[in-house]
């Protein structure tokens, strides 16, 4: 086995093959860097992982430990879906760039030791002492540093990769480097089209079907606003996004947060990332509500408020410190720019709320709610709040604007249950 032409090394249904192959691969690629103990070297596939790729952890009793991530020809979520194998290089290079942009802060992305464009695989820092944030949210765990960390991550990676700060020619080189038509296509369809057109592959909770048809599939005013968001996503190369900033893309433990899984990273409107974070905190809120865990639901709302408010403060401060283009220093432009990021944030928070509620890729925070009426309440909060965010995007200027809208969506959703 020379690993000089592509094949899938991590086969979740063949652990013996995976273990033998991965050990050989890791030894070949890291022999000059890591002193592995061959007798105790172990390969483990985590029970839960994302929709696209294959992951395993390799460790030994000497304390060595890394993750291996490999892209498959087809996506884990569906054998019928494909995306370029180059997504592994894309993710590795974005993580490396983000590590540089965040170099003066705590380490907020996993370190990439090596990536391999032949096997479409990368070896990265072991984060097994962290939890995937969505799993932690399902257990209603809370982390005081989250809003502070995520607001720093977004303010820095977004602003510092934009034309406000970067040399415009260098920025265009990055736009060229990180364009991924396959992955953009998934977002354009799954997020910005199908929740509104009623695609066959949507996953709609049967008891909510009529509500979804009326509120999402038949609302033409909503469709017009979502069309604007879709074409803005495709045409506004504003900053290098993470591109899939949901709680399944976050490793977390008390005091530390790491953002990973950025293969959907692309140059697009900044508000897409910020909106995704808000929506995914709302899914966690929904889950807290379903078990009457008021303390946890309140924490989620508090994190939404803090995330938005800290993002605005940090973004504004970084703007003043780093702005390079003379026209971006013209009085009034910064305020105009931040308001347009906030408009987009509200819009894309709305589309993320909708697509995870009725689209192909749902979230466990909502689908694991067993009681029918409680799940209906959660779904309708998402649908109603999402519409409010999209239709009234220029009303959302602070964290409290979001939490007020969620509480009002809850009241309105409660009135619809039993209808
Ligand atoms: C076909 S992949 C479905 C979703 O999983 C990823 O996490 C992205 O959010 C994508 O839209
Ligand atoms: Mg992912």
Short mmCIF file of C-alpha atoms and ligand atoms in Angstrom, two decimals:
data_model
loop_
_atom_site.label_atom_id
_atom_site.label_comp_id
_atom_site.label_asym_id
_atom_site.label_seq_id
_atom_site.Cartn_x
_atom_site.Cartn_y
_atom_site.Cartn_z
CA UNK A 1 0.00 0.00 0.00
CA UNK A 2 1.74 3.15 -1.20
CA UNK A 3 -1.13 5.59 -0.90
CA UNK A 4 -0.23 7.00 -4.31
CA UNK A 5 -3.74 6.80 -5.73
CA UNK A 6 -7.03 7.59 -4.00
CA UNK A 7 -9.17 5.01 -2.19
CA UNK A 8 -11.34 5.23 0.89
CA UNK A 9 -9.29 4.29 3.99
CA UNK A 10 -11.96 4.81 6.65
CA UNK A 11 -14.76 2.30 6.11
CA UNK A 12 -17.27 2.50 8.91
CA UNK A 13 -18.61 -0.99 8.09
CA UNK A 14 -15.15 -2.64 8.00
CA UNK A 15 -13.22 -1.85 11.14
CA UNK A 16 -10.42 -4.39 10.52
CA UNK A 17 -9.65 -2.95 7.08
CA UNK A 18 -9.86 0.59 8.51
CA UNK A 19 -7.56 -0.16 11.41
CA UNK A 20 -4.89 -1.92 9.29
CA UNK A 21 -4.97 0.68 6.52
CA UNK A 22 -5.07 3.74 8.73
CA UNK A 23 -2.15 2.52 10.88
CA UNK A 24 -0.01 2.00 7.77
CA UNK A 25 -1.01 5.41 6.43
CA UNK A 26 -0.34 7.25 9.67
CA UNK A 27 3.01 5.54 10.17
CA UNK A 28 4.08 6.40 6.64
CA UNK A 29 3.01 10.03 6.85
CA UNK A 30 4.10 10.87 10.41
CA UNK A 31 7.14 8.62 11.01
CA UNK A 32 9.51 11.59 11.10
CA UNK A 33 7.26 13.55 13.49
CA UNK A 34 5.60 11.12 15.90
CA UNK A 35 7.25 8.28 17.85
CA UNK A 36 4.33 5.83 17.81
CA UNK A 37 4.16 2.84 20.16
CA UNK A 38 3.20 0.13 17.66
CA UNK A 39 1.92 -2.31 20.28
CA UNK A 40 -0.69 0.02 21.69
CA UNK A 41 -1.50 2.03 18.53
CA UNK A 42 -5.32 2.03 18.21
CA UNK A 43 -7.75 3.35 15.57
CA UNK A 44 -11.25 4.39 16.70
CA UNK A 45 -14.14 5.75 14.66
CA UNK A 46 -16.23 8.20 16.76
CA UNK A 47 -19.89 7.18 17.11
CA UNK A 48 -21.20 10.55 15.95
CA UNK A 49 -19.87 12.61 13.11
CA UNK A 50 -20.84 14.96 10.33
CA UNK A 51 -22.83 14.61 7.14
CA UNK A 52 -20.00 14.56 4.61
CA UNK A 53 -16.70 12.94 5.60
CA UNK A 54 -15.07 10.07 7.45
CA UNK A 55 -13.12 10.58 10.65
CA UNK A 56 -11.10 8.42 13.03
CA UNK A 57 -8.85 8.92 16.02
CA UNK A 58 -5.45 7.24 16.25
CA UNK A 59 -3.77 7.04 19.64
CA UNK A 60 -1.29 5.01 21.70
CA UNK A 61 -0.30 4.51 25.31
CA UNK A 62 2.66 6.87 24.90
CA UNK A 63 0.18 9.76 24.78
CA UNK A 64 0.34 10.31 21.02
CA UNK A 65 -3.04 11.07 19.51
CA UNK A 66 -4.33 12.60 16.24
CA UNK A 67 -7.47 12.74 14.13
CA UNK A 68 -7.54 11.59 10.53
CA UNK A 69 -10.26 13.04 8.31
CA UNK A 70 -10.88 11.77 4.79
CA UNK A 71 -13.33 12.86 2.10
CA UNK A 72 -15.28 10.11 0.33
CA UNK A 73 -16.55 10.16 -3.26
CA UNK A 74 -20.10 10.18 -1.96
CA UNK A 75 -21.40 12.03 1.09
CA UNK A 76 -22.12 10.21 4.37
CA UNK A 77 -25.63 11.71 4.45
CA UNK A 78 -26.58 10.18 1.07
CA UNK A 79 -24.91 7.78 -1.39
CA UNK A 80 -26.66 9.76 -4.14
CA UNK A 81 -24.76 12.96 -3.36
CA UNK A 82 -21.20 13.77 -4.34
CA UNK A 83 -18.84 16.71 -3.80
CA UNK A 84 -15.29 17.29 -4.96
CA UNK A 85 -12.58 15.41 -3.01
CA UNK A 86 -10.70 18.72 -3.04
CA UNK A 87 -12.90 19.78 -0.13
CA UNK A 88 -10.33 18.24 2.22
CA UNK A 89 -7.55 20.55 0.96
CA UNK A 90 -9.98 23.45 1.13
CA UNK A 91 -10.79 22.78 4.78
CA UNK A 92 -7.12 22.24 5.69
CA UNK A 93 -5.99 25.48 4.06
CA UNK A 94 -8.83 27.48 5.59
CA UNK A 95 -7.98 26.14 9.06
CA UNK A 96 -4.35 27.10 8.50
CA UNK A 97 -5.36 30.59 7.42
CA UNK A 98 -7.77 31.01 10.33
CA UNK A 99 -5.03 29.89 12.73
CA UNK A 100 -2.89 32.78 11.41
CA UNK A 101 -5.72 35.33 11.58
CA UNK A 102 -6.38 34.31 15.19
CA UNK A 103 -2.72 34.02 16.21
CA UNK A 104 -2.94 36.65 18.96
CA UNK A 105 -5.91 34.91 20.63
CA UNK A 106 -6.41 31.59 22.38
CA UNK A 107 -6.13 28.63 20.01
CA UNK A 108 -9.57 28.51 18.45
CA UNK A 109 -9.04 26.10 15.52
CA UNK A 110 -7.56 22.58 15.51
CA UNK A 111 -3.99 22.53 14.21
CA UNK A 112 -3.47 20.76 10.85
CA UNK A 113 -0.25 18.70 10.92
CA UNK A 114 -0.46 17.51 7.34
CA UNK A 115 -2.82 17.28 4.38
CA UNK A 116 -2.65 15.04 1.39
CA UNK A 117 -4.32 15.93 -1.90
CA UNK A 118 -3.90 12.36 -3.27
CA UNK A 119 -5.82 10.60 -0.50
CA UNK A 120 -8.02 13.69 0.18
CA UNK A 121 -7.09 13.36 3.84
CA UNK A 122 -5.69 15.49 6.63
CA UNK A 123 -4.17 14.74 10.01
CA UNK A 124 -5.20 17.17 12.68
CA UNK A 125 -4.89 17.91 16.36
CA UNK A 126 -6.73 15.49 18.60
CA UNK A 127 -9.66 17.24 20.26
CA UNK A 128 -11.10 14.19 22.02
CA UNK A 129 -10.99 15.97 25.37
CA UNK A 130 -13.61 18.35 23.90
CA UNK A 131 -17.25 17.54 23.13
CA UNK A 132 -19.03 18.35 19.89
CA UNK A 133 -21.12 21.33 21.00
CA UNK A 134 -24.41 19.93 19.62
CA UNK A 135 -23.99 16.82 21.82
CA UNK A 136 -23.28 19.06 24.81
CA UNK A 137 -26.35 21.17 23.97
CA UNK A 138 -28.48 18.00 23.88
CA UNK A 139 -27.31 17.32 27.45
CA UNK A 140 -28.09 20.97 28.36
CA UNK A 141 -24.52 21.73 29.36
CA UNK A 142 -23.52 25.41 29.46
CA UNK A 143 -20.21 27.12 28.68
CA UNK A 144 -19.69 30.69 29.80
CA UNK A 145 -16.92 31.43 27.28
CA UNK A 146 -18.94 30.54 24.17
CA UNK A 147 -20.29 33.98 23.18
CA UNK A 148 -16.93 35.62 23.82
CA UNK A 149 -15.04 33.00 21.77
CA UNK A 150 -17.46 32.78 18.85
CA UNK A 151 -17.71 36.58 18.57
CA UNK A 152 -13.91 36.86 18.46
CA UNK A 153 -13.65 34.02 15.93
CA UNK A 154 -16.20 35.64 13.61
CA UNK A 155 -15.10 39.27 13.97
CA UNK A 156 -11.48 38.37 13.24
CA UNK A 157 -11.80 35.75 10.51
CA UNK A 158 -14.47 37.73 8.67
CA UNK A 159 -13.14 41.28 8.89
CA UNK A 160 -9.47 40.35 8.39
CA UNK A 161 -10.24 38.37 5.22
CA UNK A 162 -12.30 41.20 3.68
CA UNK A 163 -11.48 44.15 1.38
CA UNK A 164 -11.78 46.48 4.37
CA UNK A 165 -8.41 45.23 5.56
CA UNK A 166 -6.77 43.15 2.85
CA UNK A 167 -4.90 44.28 -0.22
CA UNK A 168 -7.62 43.93 -2.89
CA UNK A 169 -5.49 41.87 -5.28
CA UNK A 170 -4.43 39.45 -2.53
CA UNK A 171 -8.03 39.15 -1.43
CA UNK A 172 -9.12 38.28 -4.99
CA UNK A 173 -6.44 35.56 -5.04
CA UNK A 174 -8.10 34.06 -1.97
CA UNK A 175 -11.52 34.33 -3.60
CA UNK A 176 -10.13 32.33 -6.53
CA UNK A 177 -8.39 29.80 -4.26
CA UNK A 178 -11.38 29.09 -2.08
CA UNK A 179 -14.15 28.89 -4.64
CA UNK A 180 -15.89 25.49 -4.43
CA UNK A 181 -18.81 25.22 -6.81
CA UNK A 182 -19.88 21.78 -5.46
CA UNK A 183 -20.18 22.87 -1.85
CA UNK A 184 -21.68 26.25 -2.72
CA UNK A 185 -24.24 24.35 -4.79
CA UNK A 186 -25.27 22.34 -1.70
CA UNK A 187 -25.83 25.55 0.29
CA UNK A 188 -27.63 27.27 -2.60
CA UNK A 189 -30.04 24.32 -2.89
CA UNK A 190 -30.40 22.94 0.64
CA UNK A 191 -30.49 26.28 2.44
CA UNK A 192 -31.56 28.93 -0.04
CA UNK A 193 -34.04 27.12 -2.29
CA UNK A 194 -35.58 23.82 -1.15
CA UNK A 195 -37.12 24.93 2.17
CA UNK A 196 -39.29 27.28 0.06
CA UNK A 197 -39.98 25.18 -3.04
CA UNK A 198 -40.93 21.99 -1.19
CA UNK A 199 -38.31 19.61 -2.62
CA UNK A 200 -38.97 15.86 -2.46
CA UNK A 201 -35.90 15.31 -0.31
CA UNK A 202 -37.10 17.76 2.36
CA UNK A 203 -37.67 16.14 5.76
CA UNK A 204 -40.94 17.58 6.99
CA UNK A 205 -42.45 16.35 10.28
CA UNK A 206 -45.80 14.98 9.12
CA UNK A 207 -47.98 16.74 11.77
CA UNK A 208 -46.44 20.07 10.68
CA UNK A 209 -46.93 19.56 6.94
CA UNK A 210 -49.87 21.95 6.43
CA UNK A 211 -48.24 24.69 8.47
CA UNK A 212 -45.02 24.34 6.46
CA UNK A 213 -46.92 24.42 3.16
CA UNK A 214 -48.72 27.60 4.13
CA UNK A 215 -45.90 29.46 5.89
CA UNK A 216 -42.88 28.45 3.81
CA UNK A 217 -43.96 26.96 0.47
CA UNK A 218 -46.77 29.41 -0.37
CA UNK A 219 -45.58 32.77 0.92
CA UNK A 220 -44.49 34.78 -2.12
CA UNK A 221 -43.36 37.82 -0.14
CA UNK A 222 -41.05 35.54 1.81
CA UNK A 223 -39.80 33.96 -1.42
CA UNK A 224 -38.83 37.36 -2.79
CA UNK A 225 -36.70 38.15 0.30
CA UNK A 226 -35.07 34.69 0.23
CA UNK A 227 -34.28 35.15 -3.48
CA UNK A 228 -32.39 38.31 -2.58
CA UNK A 229 -30.44 36.40 0.10
CA UNK A 230 -29.69 33.56 -2.33
CA UNK A 231 -28.28 35.78 -5.07
CA UNK A 232 -26.41 37.84 -2.49
CA UNK A 233 -24.80 34.65 -1.18
CA UNK A 234 -23.73 33.72 -4.70
CA UNK A 235 -22.48 37.14 -5.79
CA UNK A 236 -21.15 39.06 -2.79
CA UNK A 237 -17.60 37.80 -2.12
CA UNK A 238 -17.35 39.83 1.06
CA UNK A 239 -15.23 37.65 3.37
CA UNK A 240 -13.91 34.12 3.81
CA UNK A 241 -16.64 32.37 5.73
CA UNK A 242 -16.48 29.27 7.84
CA UNK A 243 -19.55 28.46 5.77
CA UNK A 244 -21.20 25.90 8.09
CA UNK A 245 -20.98 27.43 11.55
CA UNK A 246 -23.48 25.28 13.43
CA UNK A 247 -22.96 23.64 16.82
CA UNK A 248 -21.85 20.39 15.11
CA UNK A 249 -18.82 22.33 13.80
CA UNK A 250 -17.69 23.37 17.28
CA UNK A 251 -15.57 21.46 19.81
CA UNK A 252 -16.18 22.74 23.32
CA UNK A 253 -15.14 22.21 26.93
CA UNK A 254 -15.19 24.53 29.96
CA UNK A 255 -13.11 27.59 29.07
CA UNK A 256 -12.15 26.53 25.52
CA UNK A 257 -13.80 26.45 22.11
CA UNK A 258 -12.50 25.28 18.73
CA UNK A 259 -14.17 25.81 15.36
CA UNK A 260 -13.65 23.11 12.73
CA UNK A 261 -15.29 21.50 9.68
CA UNK A 262 -14.99 24.57 7.47
CA UNK A 263 -15.06 22.81 4.09
CA UNK A 264 -18.05 24.96 3.13
CA UNK A 265 -15.74 27.95 3.56
CA UNK A 266 -16.16 30.32 0.65
CA UNK A 267 -16.13 34.07 -0.04
CA UNK A 268 -19.70 35.17 0.69
CA UNK A 269 -21.60 37.62 2.95
CA UNK A 270 -20.30 37.73 6.54
CA UNK A 271 -23.82 37.59 7.95
CA UNK A 272 -24.11 33.97 6.79
CA UNK A 273 -21.76 32.80 9.57
CA UNK A 274 -23.22 35.05 12.24
CA UNK A 275 -26.77 34.07 11.30
CA UNK A 276 -25.91 30.37 11.48
CA UNK A 277 -24.64 30.72 15.05
CA UNK A 278 -27.81 32.54 16.17
CA UNK A 279 -30.10 29.95 14.55
CA UNK A 280 -28.25 27.02 16.09
CA UNK A 281 -28.48 28.57 19.56
CA UNK A 282 -32.24 28.82 18.92
CA UNK A 283 -32.33 25.06 18.19
CA UNK A 284 -30.63 24.46 21.54
CA UNK A 285 -33.19 26.83 23.14
CA UNK A 286 -36.03 24.80 21.54
CA UNK A 287 -34.67 21.64 23.10
CA UNK A 288 -34.41 23.24 26.54
CA UNK A 289 -38.01 24.42 26.19
CA UNK A 290 -39.19 20.90 25.34
CA UNK A 291 -38.04 19.60 28.74
CA UNK A 292 -39.00 22.76 30.64
CA UNK A 293 -35.32 23.36 31.41
CA UNK A 294 -35.72 27.08 31.89
CA UNK A 295 -32.16 27.57 33.14
CA UNK A 296 -30.74 26.10 29.94
CA UNK A 297 -33.17 27.92 27.63
CA UNK A 298 -32.34 31.20 29.34
CA UNK A 299 -28.63 30.47 28.92
CA UNK A 300 -29.20 29.96 25.18
CA UNK A 301 -31.02 33.28 24.89
CA UNK A 302 -28.32 35.00 26.91
CA UNK A 303 -25.63 33.57 24.59
CA UNK A 304 -27.53 34.89 21.56
CA UNK A 305 -27.65 38.39 23.07
CA UNK A 306 -24.01 38.32 24.06
CA UNK A 307 -22.83 36.86 20.75
CA UNK A 308 -24.53 39.57 18.69
CA UNK A 309 -23.55 42.45 20.98
CA UNK A 310 -19.93 41.33 21.39
CA UNK A 311 -19.63 40.69 17.66
CA UNK A 312 -20.73 44.27 16.93
CA UNK A 313 -18.33 45.77 19.51
CA UNK A 314 -15.35 43.63 18.42
CA UNK A 315 -16.01 44.07 14.70
CA UNK A 316 -16.25 47.84 15.13
CA UNK A 317 -13.01 47.97 17.16
CA UNK A 318 -11.12 45.78 14.69
CA UNK A 319 -12.43 47.92 11.84
CA UNK A 320 -10.92 51.06 13.38
CA UNK A 321 -7.60 49.31 14.11
CA UNK A 322 -7.17 47.61 10.75
CA UNK A 323 -9.06 49.55 8.06
CA UNK A 324 -6.76 50.04 5.09
CA UNK A 325 -8.82 51.26 2.13
CA UNK A 326 -9.13 55.11 2.20
CA UNK A 327 -12.74 54.95 1.01
CA UNK A 328 -13.60 52.62 3.89
CA UNK A 329 -12.43 55.39 6.25
CA UNK A 330 -14.99 57.90 4.93
CA UNK A 331 -17.19 59.04 7.86
CA UNK A 332 -20.43 57.05 7.96
CA UNK A 333 -19.17 54.14 5.84
CA UNK A 334 -18.32 51.89 8.80
CA UNK A 335 -21.83 52.32 10.23
CA UNK A 336 -23.38 51.62 6.81
CA UNK A 337 -21.18 48.51 6.41
CA UNK A 338 -21.94 47.09 9.87
CA UNK A 339 -25.67 47.66 9.35
CA UNK A 340 -25.54 45.75 6.07
CA UNK A 341 -23.72 42.86 7.84
CA UNK A 342 -26.48 42.93 10.48
CA UNK A 343 -29.22 42.89 7.80
CA UNK A 344 -27.60 39.80 6.28
CA UNK A 345 -27.15 38.21 9.72
CA UNK A 346 -30.89 38.38 10.36
CA UNK A 347 -31.73 37.07 6.88
CA UNK A 348 -29.39 34.07 7.02
CA UNK A 349 -30.36 33.28 10.64
CA UNK A 350 -33.88 32.96 9.18
CA UNK A 351 -32.87 30.67 6.30
CA UNK A 352 -30.84 28.43 8.67
CA UNK A 353 -33.84 28.17 11.01
CA UNK A 354 -36.03 27.11 8.11
CA UNK A 355 -33.70 24.72 6.37
CA UNK A 356 -32.84 22.74 9.56
CA UNK A 357 -36.56 22.50 10.37
CA UNK A 358 -37.92 21.34 7.00
CA UNK A 359 -34.95 20.72 4.68
CA UNK A 360 -32.89 17.63 4.00
CA UNK A 361 -30.42 17.99 6.89
CA UNK A 362 -32.30 18.42 10.17
CA UNK A 363 -30.87 18.86 13.68
CA UNK A 364 -31.19 16.48 16.63
CA UNK A 365 -32.01 19.37 18.98
CA UNK A 366 -35.45 19.37 17.32
CA UNK A 367 -35.87 15.85 15.86
CA UNK A 368 -35.12 14.20 19.22
CA UNK A 369 -38.14 15.90 20.85
CA UNK A 370 -40.51 12.95 21.33
CA UNK A 371 -43.72 14.71 22.38
CA UNK A 372 -45.60 15.72 19.20
CA UNK A 373 -46.93 19.04 20.50
CA UNK A 374 -43.59 20.03 21.96
CA UNK A 375 -41.87 19.27 18.68
CA UNK A 376 -44.55 21.22 16.83
CA UNK A 377 -43.96 24.16 19.16
CA UNK A 378 -40.20 24.03 18.50
CA UNK A 379 -40.65 23.81 14.73
CA UNK A 380 -43.16 26.65 14.65
CA UNK A 381 -40.96 28.90 16.79
CA UNK A 382 -38.22 28.31 14.20
CA UNK A 383 -40.52 28.99 11.27
CA UNK A 384 -42.15 32.11 12.75
CA UNK A 385 -38.93 33.61 14.14
CA UNK A 386 -37.12 32.82 10.88
CA UNK A 387 -39.76 34.66 8.87
CA UNK A 388 -39.55 37.64 11.21
CA UNK A 389 -35.75 37.75 10.82
CA UNK A 390 -35.98 37.58 7.02
CA UNK A 391 -38.89 39.94 6.48
CA UNK A 392 -37.83 42.55 9.05
CA UNK A 393 -34.06 42.17 8.72
CA UNK A 394 -33.33 45.86 9.19
CA UNK A 395 -34.96 45.82 12.63
CA UNK A 396 -32.29 43.48 14.08
CA UNK A 397 -29.52 45.66 15.43
CA UNK A 398 -28.76 44.16 18.87
CA UNK A 399 -28.82 40.84 20.69
CA UNK A 400 -32.03 41.80 22.48
CA UNK A 401 -33.82 42.34 19.17
CA UNK A 402 -33.25 38.61 18.50
CA UNK A 403 -34.30 37.31 21.90
CA UNK A 404 -37.42 39.52 21.92
CA UNK A 405 -38.32 38.07 18.51
CA UNK A 406 -37.81 34.49 19.74
CA UNK A 407 -40.04 35.08 22.76
CA UNK A 408 -42.69 36.67 20.59
CA UNK A 409 -42.43 33.75 18.10
CA UNK A 410 -42.94 31.38 21.04
CA UNK A 411 -46.15 33.18 22.05
CA UNK A 412 -47.44 33.12 18.48
CA UNK A 413 -46.44 29.47 17.97
CA UNK A 414 -48.26 28.43 21.16
CA UNK A 415 -51.50 29.91 19.75
CA UNK A 416 -51.21 27.68 16.64
CA UNK A 417 -50.86 24.35 18.49
CA UNK A 418 -54.08 22.34 18.26
CA UNK A 419 -55.27 24.30 15.23
C1 LIG B 1 -25.49 17.32 2.01
S1 LIG B 1 -24.70 17.91 3.37
C2 LIG B 1 -25.95 18.58 4.37
C3 LIG B 1 -25.49 19.64 5.27
O1 LIG B 1 -24.48 19.15 6.14
C4 LIG B 1 -23.46 20.11 6.30
O2 LIG B 1 -23.15 20.26 7.65
C5 LIG B 1 -23.98 21.38 5.66
O3 LIG B 1 -24.70 22.14 6.58
C6 LIG B 1 -24.85 20.84 4.59
O4 LIG B 1 -25.79 21.76 4.13
MG1 LIG B 2 -19.95 19.67 8.66
#
